[in-house]
CSV table of C-alpha atoms and ligand atoms in Angstrom, one decimal:
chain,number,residue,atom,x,y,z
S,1399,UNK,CA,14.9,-3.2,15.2
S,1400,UNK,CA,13.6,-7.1,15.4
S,1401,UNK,CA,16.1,-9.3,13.9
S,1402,UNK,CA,13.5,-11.9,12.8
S,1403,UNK,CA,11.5,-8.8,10.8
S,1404,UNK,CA,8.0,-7.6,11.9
S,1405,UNK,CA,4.5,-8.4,11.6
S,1406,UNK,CA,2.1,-6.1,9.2
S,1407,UNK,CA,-1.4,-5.7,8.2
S,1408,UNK,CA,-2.5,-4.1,5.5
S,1409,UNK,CA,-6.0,-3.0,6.3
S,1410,UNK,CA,-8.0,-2.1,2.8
S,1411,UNK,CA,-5.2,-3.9,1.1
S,1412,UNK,CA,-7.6,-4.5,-1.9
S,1413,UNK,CA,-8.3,-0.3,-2.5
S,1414,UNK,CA,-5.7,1.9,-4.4
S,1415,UNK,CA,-4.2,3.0,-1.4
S,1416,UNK,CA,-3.9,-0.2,0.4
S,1417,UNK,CA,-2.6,-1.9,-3.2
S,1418,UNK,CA,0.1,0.6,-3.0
S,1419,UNK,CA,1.3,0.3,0.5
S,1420,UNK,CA,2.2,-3.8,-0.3
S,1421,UNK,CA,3.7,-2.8,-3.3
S,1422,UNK,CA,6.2,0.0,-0.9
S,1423,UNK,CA,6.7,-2.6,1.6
S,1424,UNK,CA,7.9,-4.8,-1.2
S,1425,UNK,CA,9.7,-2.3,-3.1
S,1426,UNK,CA,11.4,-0.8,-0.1
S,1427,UNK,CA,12.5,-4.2,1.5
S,1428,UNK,CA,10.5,-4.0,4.6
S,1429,UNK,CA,11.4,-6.4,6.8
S,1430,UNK,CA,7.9,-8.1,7.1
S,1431,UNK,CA,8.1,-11.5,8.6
S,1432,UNK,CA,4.3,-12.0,7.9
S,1433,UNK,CA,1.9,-9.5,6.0
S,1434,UNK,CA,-1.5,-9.7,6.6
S,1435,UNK,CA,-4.1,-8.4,4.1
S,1436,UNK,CA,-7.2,-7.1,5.1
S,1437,UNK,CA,-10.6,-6.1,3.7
S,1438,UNK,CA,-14.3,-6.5,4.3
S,1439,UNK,CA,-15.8,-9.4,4.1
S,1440,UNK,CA,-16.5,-9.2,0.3
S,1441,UNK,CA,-12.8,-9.2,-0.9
S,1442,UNK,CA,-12.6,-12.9,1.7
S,1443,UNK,CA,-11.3,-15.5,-0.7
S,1444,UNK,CA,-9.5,-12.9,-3.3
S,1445,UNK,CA,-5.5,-13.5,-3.6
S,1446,UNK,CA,-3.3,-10.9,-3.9
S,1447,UNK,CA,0.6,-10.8,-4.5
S,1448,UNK,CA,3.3,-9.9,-2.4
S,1449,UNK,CA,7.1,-10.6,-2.9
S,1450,UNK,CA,5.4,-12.9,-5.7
S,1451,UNK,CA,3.3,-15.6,-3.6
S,1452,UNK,CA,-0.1,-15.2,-3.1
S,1453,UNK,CA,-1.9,-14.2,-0.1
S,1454,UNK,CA,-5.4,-14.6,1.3
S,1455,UNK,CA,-7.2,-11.5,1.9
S,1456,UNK,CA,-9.1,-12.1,4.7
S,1457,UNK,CA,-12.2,-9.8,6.5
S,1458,UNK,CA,-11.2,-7.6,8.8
S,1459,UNK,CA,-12.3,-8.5,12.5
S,1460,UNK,CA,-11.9,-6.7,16.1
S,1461,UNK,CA,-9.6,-10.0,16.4
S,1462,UNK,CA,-7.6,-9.2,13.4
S,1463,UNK,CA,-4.7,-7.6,15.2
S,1464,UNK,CA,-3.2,-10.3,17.7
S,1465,UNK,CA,0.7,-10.2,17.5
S,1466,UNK,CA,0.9,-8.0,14.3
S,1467,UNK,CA,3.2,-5.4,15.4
S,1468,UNK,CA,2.5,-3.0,12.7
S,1469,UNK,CA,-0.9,-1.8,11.2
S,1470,UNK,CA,-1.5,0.2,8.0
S,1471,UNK,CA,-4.8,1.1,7.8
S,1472,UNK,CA,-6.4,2.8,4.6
S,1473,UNK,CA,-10.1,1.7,4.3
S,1474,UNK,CA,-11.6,5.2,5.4
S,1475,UNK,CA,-12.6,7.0,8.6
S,1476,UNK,CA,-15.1,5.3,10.0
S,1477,UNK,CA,-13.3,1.7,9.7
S,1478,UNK,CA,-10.4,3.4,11.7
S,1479,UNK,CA,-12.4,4.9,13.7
S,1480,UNK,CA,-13.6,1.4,14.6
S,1481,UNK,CA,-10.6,-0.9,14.5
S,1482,UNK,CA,-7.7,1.7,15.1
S,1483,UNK,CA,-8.4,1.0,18.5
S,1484,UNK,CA,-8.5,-2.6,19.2
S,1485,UNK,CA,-5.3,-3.1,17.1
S,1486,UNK,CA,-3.9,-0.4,19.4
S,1487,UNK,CA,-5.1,-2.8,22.1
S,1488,UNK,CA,-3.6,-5.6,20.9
S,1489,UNK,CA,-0.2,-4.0,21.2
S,1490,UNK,CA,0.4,-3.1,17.4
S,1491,UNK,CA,1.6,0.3,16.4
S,1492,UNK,CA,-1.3,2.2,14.2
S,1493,UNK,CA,-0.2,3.9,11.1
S,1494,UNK,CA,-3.5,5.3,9.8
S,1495,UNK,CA,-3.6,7.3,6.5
S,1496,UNK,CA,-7.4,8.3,7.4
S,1497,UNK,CA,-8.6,11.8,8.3
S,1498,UNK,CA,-10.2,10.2,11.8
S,1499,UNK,CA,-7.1,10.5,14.2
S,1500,UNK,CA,-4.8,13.4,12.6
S,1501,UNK,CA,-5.8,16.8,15.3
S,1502,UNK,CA,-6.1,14.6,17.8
S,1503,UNK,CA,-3.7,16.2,19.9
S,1504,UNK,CA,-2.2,12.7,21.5
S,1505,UNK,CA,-1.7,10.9,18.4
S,1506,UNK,CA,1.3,12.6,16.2
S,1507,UNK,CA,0.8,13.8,12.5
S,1508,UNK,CA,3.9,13.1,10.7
S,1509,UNK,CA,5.8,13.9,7.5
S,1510,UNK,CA,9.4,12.7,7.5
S,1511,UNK,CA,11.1,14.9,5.5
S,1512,UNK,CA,9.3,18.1,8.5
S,1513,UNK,CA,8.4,16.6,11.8
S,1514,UNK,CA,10.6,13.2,12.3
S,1515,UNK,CA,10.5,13.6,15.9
S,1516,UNK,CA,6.9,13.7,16.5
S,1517,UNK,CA,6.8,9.8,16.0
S,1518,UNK,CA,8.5,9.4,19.7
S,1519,UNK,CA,4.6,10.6,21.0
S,1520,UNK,CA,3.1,7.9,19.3
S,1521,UNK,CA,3.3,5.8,22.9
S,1522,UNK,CA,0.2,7.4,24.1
S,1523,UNK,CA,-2.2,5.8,21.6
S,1524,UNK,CA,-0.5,3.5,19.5
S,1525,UNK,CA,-1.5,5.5,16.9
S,1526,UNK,CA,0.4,7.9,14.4
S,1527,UNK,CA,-1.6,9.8,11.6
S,1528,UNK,CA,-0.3,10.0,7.9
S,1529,UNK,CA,-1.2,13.7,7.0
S,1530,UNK,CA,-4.0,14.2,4.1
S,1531,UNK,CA,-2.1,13.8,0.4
S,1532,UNK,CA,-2.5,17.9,0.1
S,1533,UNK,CA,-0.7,19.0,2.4
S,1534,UNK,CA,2.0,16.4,2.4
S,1535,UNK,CA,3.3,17.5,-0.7
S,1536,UNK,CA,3.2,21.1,0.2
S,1537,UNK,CA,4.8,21.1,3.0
S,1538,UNK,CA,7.6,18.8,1.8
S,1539,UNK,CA,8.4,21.8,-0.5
S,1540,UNK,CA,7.7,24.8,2.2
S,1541,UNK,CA,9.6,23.0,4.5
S,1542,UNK,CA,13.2,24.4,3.3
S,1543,UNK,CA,11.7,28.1,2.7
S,1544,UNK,CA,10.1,27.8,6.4
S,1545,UNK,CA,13.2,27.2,7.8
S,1546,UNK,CA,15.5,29.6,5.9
S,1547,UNK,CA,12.7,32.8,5.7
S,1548,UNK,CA,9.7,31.6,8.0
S,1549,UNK,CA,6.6,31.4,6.5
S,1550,UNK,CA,3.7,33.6,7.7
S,1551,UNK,CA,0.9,33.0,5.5
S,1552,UNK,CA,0.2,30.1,2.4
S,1553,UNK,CA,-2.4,30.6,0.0
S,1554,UNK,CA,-2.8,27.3,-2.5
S,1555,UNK,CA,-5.2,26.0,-4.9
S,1556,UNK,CA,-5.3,22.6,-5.3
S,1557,UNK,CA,-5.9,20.7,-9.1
S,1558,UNK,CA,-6.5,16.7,-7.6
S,1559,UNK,CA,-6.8,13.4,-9.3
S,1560,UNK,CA,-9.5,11.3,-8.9
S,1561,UNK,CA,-7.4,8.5,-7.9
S,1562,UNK,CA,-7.2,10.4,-4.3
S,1563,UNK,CA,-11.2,9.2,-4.3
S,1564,UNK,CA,-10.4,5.7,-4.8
S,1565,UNK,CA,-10.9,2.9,-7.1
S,1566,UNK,CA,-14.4,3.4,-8.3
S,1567,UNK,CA,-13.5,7.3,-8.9
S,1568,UNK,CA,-11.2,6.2,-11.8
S,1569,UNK,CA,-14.0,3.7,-13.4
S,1570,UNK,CA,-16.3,6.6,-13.1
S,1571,UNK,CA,-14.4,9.1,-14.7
S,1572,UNK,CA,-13.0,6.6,-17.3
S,1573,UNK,CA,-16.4,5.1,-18.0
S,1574,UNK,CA,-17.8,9.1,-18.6
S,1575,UNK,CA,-14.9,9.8,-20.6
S,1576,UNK,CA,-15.7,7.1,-23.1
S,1577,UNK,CA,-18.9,7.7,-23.2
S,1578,UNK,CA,-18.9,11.4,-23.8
S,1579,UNK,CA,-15.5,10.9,-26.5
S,1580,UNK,CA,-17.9,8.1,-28.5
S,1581,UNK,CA,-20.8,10.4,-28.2
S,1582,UNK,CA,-19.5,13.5,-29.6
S,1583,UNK,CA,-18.8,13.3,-33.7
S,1584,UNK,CA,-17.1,16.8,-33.9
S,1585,UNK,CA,-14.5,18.5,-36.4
S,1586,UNK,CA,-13.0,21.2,-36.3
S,1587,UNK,CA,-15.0,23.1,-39.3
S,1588,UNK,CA,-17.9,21.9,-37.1
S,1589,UNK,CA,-18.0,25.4,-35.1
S,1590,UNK,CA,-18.7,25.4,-31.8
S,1591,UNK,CA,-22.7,25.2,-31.4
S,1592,UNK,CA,-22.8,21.5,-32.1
S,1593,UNK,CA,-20.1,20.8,-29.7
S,1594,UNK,CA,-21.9,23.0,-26.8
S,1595,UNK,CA,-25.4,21.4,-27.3
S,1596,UNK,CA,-23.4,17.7,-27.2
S,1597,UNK,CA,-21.9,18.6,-23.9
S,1598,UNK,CA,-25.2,19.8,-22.8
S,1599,UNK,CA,-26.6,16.5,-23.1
S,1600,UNK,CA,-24.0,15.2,-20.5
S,1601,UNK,CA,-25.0,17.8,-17.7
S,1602,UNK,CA,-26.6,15.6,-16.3
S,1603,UNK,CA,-24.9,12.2,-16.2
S,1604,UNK,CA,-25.4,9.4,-13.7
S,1605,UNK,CA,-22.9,9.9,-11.6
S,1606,UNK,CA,-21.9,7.1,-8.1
S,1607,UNK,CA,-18.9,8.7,-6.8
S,1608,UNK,CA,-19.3,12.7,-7.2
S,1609,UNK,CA,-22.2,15.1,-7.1
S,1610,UNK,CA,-21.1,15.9,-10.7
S,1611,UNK,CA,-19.5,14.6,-13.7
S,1612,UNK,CA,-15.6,14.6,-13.4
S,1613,UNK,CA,-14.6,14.0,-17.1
S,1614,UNK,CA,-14.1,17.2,-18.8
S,1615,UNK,CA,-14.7,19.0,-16.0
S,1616,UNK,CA,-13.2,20.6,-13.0
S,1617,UNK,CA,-15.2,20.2,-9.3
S,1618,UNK,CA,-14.3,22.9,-6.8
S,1619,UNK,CA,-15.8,20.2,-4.4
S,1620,UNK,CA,-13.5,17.9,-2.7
S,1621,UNK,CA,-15.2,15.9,0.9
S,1622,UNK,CA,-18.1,17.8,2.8
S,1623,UNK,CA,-18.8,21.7,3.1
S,1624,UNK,CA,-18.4,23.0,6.8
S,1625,UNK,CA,-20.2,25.9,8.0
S,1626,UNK,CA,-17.5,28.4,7.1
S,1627,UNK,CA,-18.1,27.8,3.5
S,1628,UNK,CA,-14.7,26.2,3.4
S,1629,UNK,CA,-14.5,22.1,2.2
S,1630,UNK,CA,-13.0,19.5,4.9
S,1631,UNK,CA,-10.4,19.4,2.3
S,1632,UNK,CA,-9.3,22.4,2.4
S,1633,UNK,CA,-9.4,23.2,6.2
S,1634,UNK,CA,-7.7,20.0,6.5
S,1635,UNK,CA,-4.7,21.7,4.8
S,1636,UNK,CA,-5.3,24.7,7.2
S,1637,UNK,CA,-5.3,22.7,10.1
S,1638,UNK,CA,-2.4,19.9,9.3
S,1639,UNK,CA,-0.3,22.8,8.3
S,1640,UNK,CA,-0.3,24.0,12.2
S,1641,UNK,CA,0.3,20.4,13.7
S,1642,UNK,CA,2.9,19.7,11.5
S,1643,UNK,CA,4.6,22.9,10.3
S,1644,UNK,CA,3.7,25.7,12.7
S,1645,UNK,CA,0.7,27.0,14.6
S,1646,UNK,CA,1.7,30.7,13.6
S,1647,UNK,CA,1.3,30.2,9.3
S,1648,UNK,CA,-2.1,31.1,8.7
S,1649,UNK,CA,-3.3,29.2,5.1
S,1650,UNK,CA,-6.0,29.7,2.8
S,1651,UNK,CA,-7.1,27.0,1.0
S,1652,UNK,CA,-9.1,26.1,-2.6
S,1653,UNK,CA,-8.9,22.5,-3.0
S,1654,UNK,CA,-10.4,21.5,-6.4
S,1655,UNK,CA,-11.0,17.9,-8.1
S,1656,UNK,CA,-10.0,17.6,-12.0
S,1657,UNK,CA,-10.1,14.4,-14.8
S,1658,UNK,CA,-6.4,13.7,-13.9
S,1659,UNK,CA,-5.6,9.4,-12.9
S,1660,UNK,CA,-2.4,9.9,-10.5
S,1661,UNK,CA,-1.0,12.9,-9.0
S,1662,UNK,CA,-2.5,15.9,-7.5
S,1663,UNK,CA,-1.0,19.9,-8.4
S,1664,UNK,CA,-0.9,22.5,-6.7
S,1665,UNK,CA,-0.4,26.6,-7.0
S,1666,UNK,CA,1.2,27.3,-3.7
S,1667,UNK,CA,2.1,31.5,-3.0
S,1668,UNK,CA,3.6,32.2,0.2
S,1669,UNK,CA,4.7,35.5,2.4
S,1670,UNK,CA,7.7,34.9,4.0
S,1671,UNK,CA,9.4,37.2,6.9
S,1672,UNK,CA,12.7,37.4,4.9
S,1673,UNK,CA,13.7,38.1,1.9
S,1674,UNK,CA,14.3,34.6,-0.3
S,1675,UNK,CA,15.1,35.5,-4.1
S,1676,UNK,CA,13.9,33.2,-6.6
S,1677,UNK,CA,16.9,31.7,-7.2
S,1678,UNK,CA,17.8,31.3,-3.0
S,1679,UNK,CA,14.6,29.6,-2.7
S,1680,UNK,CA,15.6,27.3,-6.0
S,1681,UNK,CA,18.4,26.3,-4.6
S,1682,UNK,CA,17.4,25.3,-0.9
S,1683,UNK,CA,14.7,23.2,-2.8
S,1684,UNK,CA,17.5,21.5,-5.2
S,1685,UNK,CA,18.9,20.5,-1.9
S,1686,UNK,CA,16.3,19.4,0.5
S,1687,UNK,CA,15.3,15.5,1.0
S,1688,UNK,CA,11.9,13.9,-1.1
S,1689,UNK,CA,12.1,17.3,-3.8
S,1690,UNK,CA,13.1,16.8,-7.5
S,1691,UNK,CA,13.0,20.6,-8.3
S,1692,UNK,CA,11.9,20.6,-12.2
S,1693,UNK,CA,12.3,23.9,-13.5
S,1694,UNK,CA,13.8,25.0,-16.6
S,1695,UNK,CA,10.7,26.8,-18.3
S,1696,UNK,CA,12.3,27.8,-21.3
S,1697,UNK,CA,12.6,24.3,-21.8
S,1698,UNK,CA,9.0,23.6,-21.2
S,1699,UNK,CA,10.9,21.9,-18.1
S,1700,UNK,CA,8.3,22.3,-15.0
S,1701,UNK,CA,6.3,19.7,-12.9
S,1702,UNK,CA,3.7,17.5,-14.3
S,1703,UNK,CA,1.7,14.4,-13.0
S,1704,UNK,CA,2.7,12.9,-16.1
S,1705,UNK,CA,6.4,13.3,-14.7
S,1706,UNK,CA,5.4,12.7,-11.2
S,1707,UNK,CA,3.2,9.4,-11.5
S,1708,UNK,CA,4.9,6.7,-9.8
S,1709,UNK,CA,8.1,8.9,-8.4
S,1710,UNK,CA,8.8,9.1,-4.8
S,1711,UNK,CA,9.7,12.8,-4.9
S,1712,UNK,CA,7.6,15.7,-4.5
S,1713,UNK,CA,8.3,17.6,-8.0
S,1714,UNK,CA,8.6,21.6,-7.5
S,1715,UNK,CA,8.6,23.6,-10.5
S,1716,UNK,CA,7.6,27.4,-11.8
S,1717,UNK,CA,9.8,28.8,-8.7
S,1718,UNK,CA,9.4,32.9,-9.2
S,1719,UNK,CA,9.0,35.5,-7.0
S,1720,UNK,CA,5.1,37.3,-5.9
S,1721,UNK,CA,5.9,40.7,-7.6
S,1722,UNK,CA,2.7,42.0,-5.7
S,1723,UNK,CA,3.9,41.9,-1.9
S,1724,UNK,CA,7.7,42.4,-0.7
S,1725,UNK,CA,8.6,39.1,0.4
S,1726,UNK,CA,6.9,36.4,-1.6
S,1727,UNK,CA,7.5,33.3,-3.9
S,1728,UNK,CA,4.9,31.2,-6.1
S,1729,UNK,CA,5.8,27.7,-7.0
S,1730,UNK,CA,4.0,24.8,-8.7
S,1731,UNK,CA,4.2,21.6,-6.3
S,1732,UNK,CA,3.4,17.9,-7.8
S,1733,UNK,CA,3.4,14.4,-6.5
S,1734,UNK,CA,1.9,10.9,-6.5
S,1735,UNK,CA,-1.6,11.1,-4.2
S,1736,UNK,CA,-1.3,7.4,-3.6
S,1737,UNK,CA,2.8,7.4,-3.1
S,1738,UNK,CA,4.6,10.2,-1.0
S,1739,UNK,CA,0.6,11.5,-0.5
S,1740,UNK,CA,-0.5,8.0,0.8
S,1741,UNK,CA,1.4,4.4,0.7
S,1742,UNK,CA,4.9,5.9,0.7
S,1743,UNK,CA,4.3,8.5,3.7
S,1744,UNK,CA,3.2,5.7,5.5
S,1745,UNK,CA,5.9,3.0,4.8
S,1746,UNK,CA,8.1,5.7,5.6
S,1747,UNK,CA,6.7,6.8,8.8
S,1748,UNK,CA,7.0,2.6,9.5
S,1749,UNK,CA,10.9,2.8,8.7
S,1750,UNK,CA,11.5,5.7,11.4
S,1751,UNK,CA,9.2,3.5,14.3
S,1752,UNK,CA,11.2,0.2,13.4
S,1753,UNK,CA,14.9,1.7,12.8
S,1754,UNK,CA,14.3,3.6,16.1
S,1755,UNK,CA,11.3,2.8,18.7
S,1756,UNK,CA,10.4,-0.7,18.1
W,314,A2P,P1,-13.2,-4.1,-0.2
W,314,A2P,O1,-12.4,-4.2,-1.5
W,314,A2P,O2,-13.4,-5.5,0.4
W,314,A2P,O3,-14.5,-3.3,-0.3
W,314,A2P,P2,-10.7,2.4,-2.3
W,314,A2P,O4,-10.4,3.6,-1.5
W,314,A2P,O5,-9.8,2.1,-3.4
W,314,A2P,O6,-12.2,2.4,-2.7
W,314,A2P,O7,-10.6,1.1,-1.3
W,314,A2P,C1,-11.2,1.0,0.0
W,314,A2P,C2,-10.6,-0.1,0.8
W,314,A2P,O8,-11.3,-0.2,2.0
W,314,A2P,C3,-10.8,-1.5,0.1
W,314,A2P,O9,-9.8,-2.3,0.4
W,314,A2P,C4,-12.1,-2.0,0.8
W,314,A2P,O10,-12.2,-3.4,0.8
W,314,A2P,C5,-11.8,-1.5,2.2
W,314,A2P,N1,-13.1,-1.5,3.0
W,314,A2P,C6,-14.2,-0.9,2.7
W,314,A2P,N2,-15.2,-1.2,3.7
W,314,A2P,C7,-14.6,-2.0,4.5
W,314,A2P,C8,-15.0,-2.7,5.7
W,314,A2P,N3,-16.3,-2.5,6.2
W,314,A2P,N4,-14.1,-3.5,6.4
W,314,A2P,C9,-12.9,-3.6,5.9
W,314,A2P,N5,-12.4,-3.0,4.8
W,314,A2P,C10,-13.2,-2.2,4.1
């Protein structure tokens, strides 16, 4: 570790994601010597705040990188895709929370609390990929029951918030939302026909962000359709699950957007080799690192994004065993998107390369 602390750009420093990641590196005591916010060239001139001075963001240039040592990039695939690269060049270690570098198979795809050690590849590009916010969460919570019963197959549905989409996701669903709550005058003695014809006459709203309105409404759409019928999303969970996890877990994947700000949930069911009761599995996950297991049901105790907003922890909740096959479990699995799934992952991923490569 540099005594004198290290130097660290923040690439889409003014999006949610990027936002976040300054606010980690402050919160976590990072030892940055000099941060360095980046954005394009429309955020040059803008200020914003870390450890409570002001800094210039400035736009992001192929000559951005010389002697930062550390890059956090967050301002989607085709920037890294672009700059990645040259700060590579320039000697400084990539962390990029896009989808562009994760299967490459020479630049490692890394969850702390799972696969610490695949960091020491990171040598051969520069470059180490935070894992998509999906599967980050569930495999913080599968990795205890992997290791104690091995996991052959995952099947999870996905419930995400928009904030995952980014900063003009959350005006659009707030700006629908008020629209639609202002529009509709509707009581209860009402019945239901005038409700139904006032939510027809929002079918079709103006949407910028998704193909279809998000408020009130659930999109079982989340980035581009491949030719398997399957969403990137969701084969990104099949495929990250392999790098990280293990090649041998086969995972099927429904990966679904819904009018939720922070925090995405999911229904995770899994087939494991051994036998884990409910309550062997509860307790593994009571002791493993980044899990506050939440489950108490008669209580009404069980993981919500209200709860997990703003936590570090992966919440994991609803723990009960699949009474249709011999060896399974279902659980309920909920974290911050832009934290553990995002900002945090990446800091962390940072603290491991500092602490013990650079
Ligand atoms: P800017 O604010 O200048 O557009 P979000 O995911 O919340 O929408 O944020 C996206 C982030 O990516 C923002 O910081 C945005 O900066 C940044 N970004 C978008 N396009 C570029 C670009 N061409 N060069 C650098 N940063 C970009």
């Amino acid at each position: 570790m540099k005594k004198d602390g290290y130097k660290v750009a923040v690439v889409g420093a003014t999006g949610a994601v990027g936002n976040m990641m300054i606010k980690v590196l402050e919160q976590r005591s990072f030892p940055v010597s000099e941060i360095l916010l980046l954005a394009s060239g429309r955020s040059s001139g803008r200020k914003l705040k870390f450890k409570g001075e002001d800094h210039p963001v400035q736009e992001l240039t192929e000559n951005s990188f010389a002697g930062v040592d550390i890059g956090l990039f967050s301002a989607g695939g085709s920037i890294s895709a672009k700059f990645a690269p040259y700060a590579a060049q320039a000697g400084c270690v990539v962390v990029d929370n896009t989808a562009h570098f994760r299967m490459d198979p020479e630049v490692p795809l890394v969850v702390p609390e799972v696969n610490p050690e695949a960091i020491t590849q990171y040598t051969v590009r520069n470059i180490i990929a935070n894992p998509n916010c999906s599967t980050i969460q569930m495999l913080v919570a599968l990795k205890p029951i992997h290791d104690a019963a091995k996991i052959k197959r995952i099947v999870v549905s996905t419930y995400q918030s928009v904030s995952g989409t980014g900063k003009d996701a959350i005006e659009e669903m707030l700006n629908q939302s008020r629209e639609i709550a202002q529009a509709i005058q509707w009581s209860k003695d009402d019945g239901l026909d005038g409700l139904w014809s006032s939510l027809r006459n929002f079918r079709t709203m103006k949407t910028n962000v998704y193909p279809h309105r998000i408020a009130y409404e659930c999109l079982p759409h989340i980035d581009v359709f491949l030719d398997n019928g399957y969403t990137k999303e969701e084969m990104k969970m099949v495929w990250e699950t392999g790098k990280i996890l293990d090649p041998a877990i086969k995972v099927s994947a429904t990966t679904v957007r819904v009018p939720t700000f922070f925090g995405h949930s999911e229904s995770v069911n899994v087939e494991t080799e051994t036998k884990l009761t409910a309550a062997q599995a509860k307790d593994l996950l009571s002791k493993a690192p980044g899990i506050r297991l939440w489950d108490d049901p008669v209580k009404n105790q069980y993981p919500l994004t209200a709860l997990a907003a703003g936590e570090d922890f992966t919440m994991v909740g609803r723990v009960r065993e699949d009474t249709s096959v011999e060896n399974g479990l279902n659980m309920w699995v909920v974290s911050d998107n832009i934290l553990k799934g995002a900002a945090l992952n990446a800091v962390q991923i940072a603290e491991i390369l500092i602490e013990k490569y650079i």
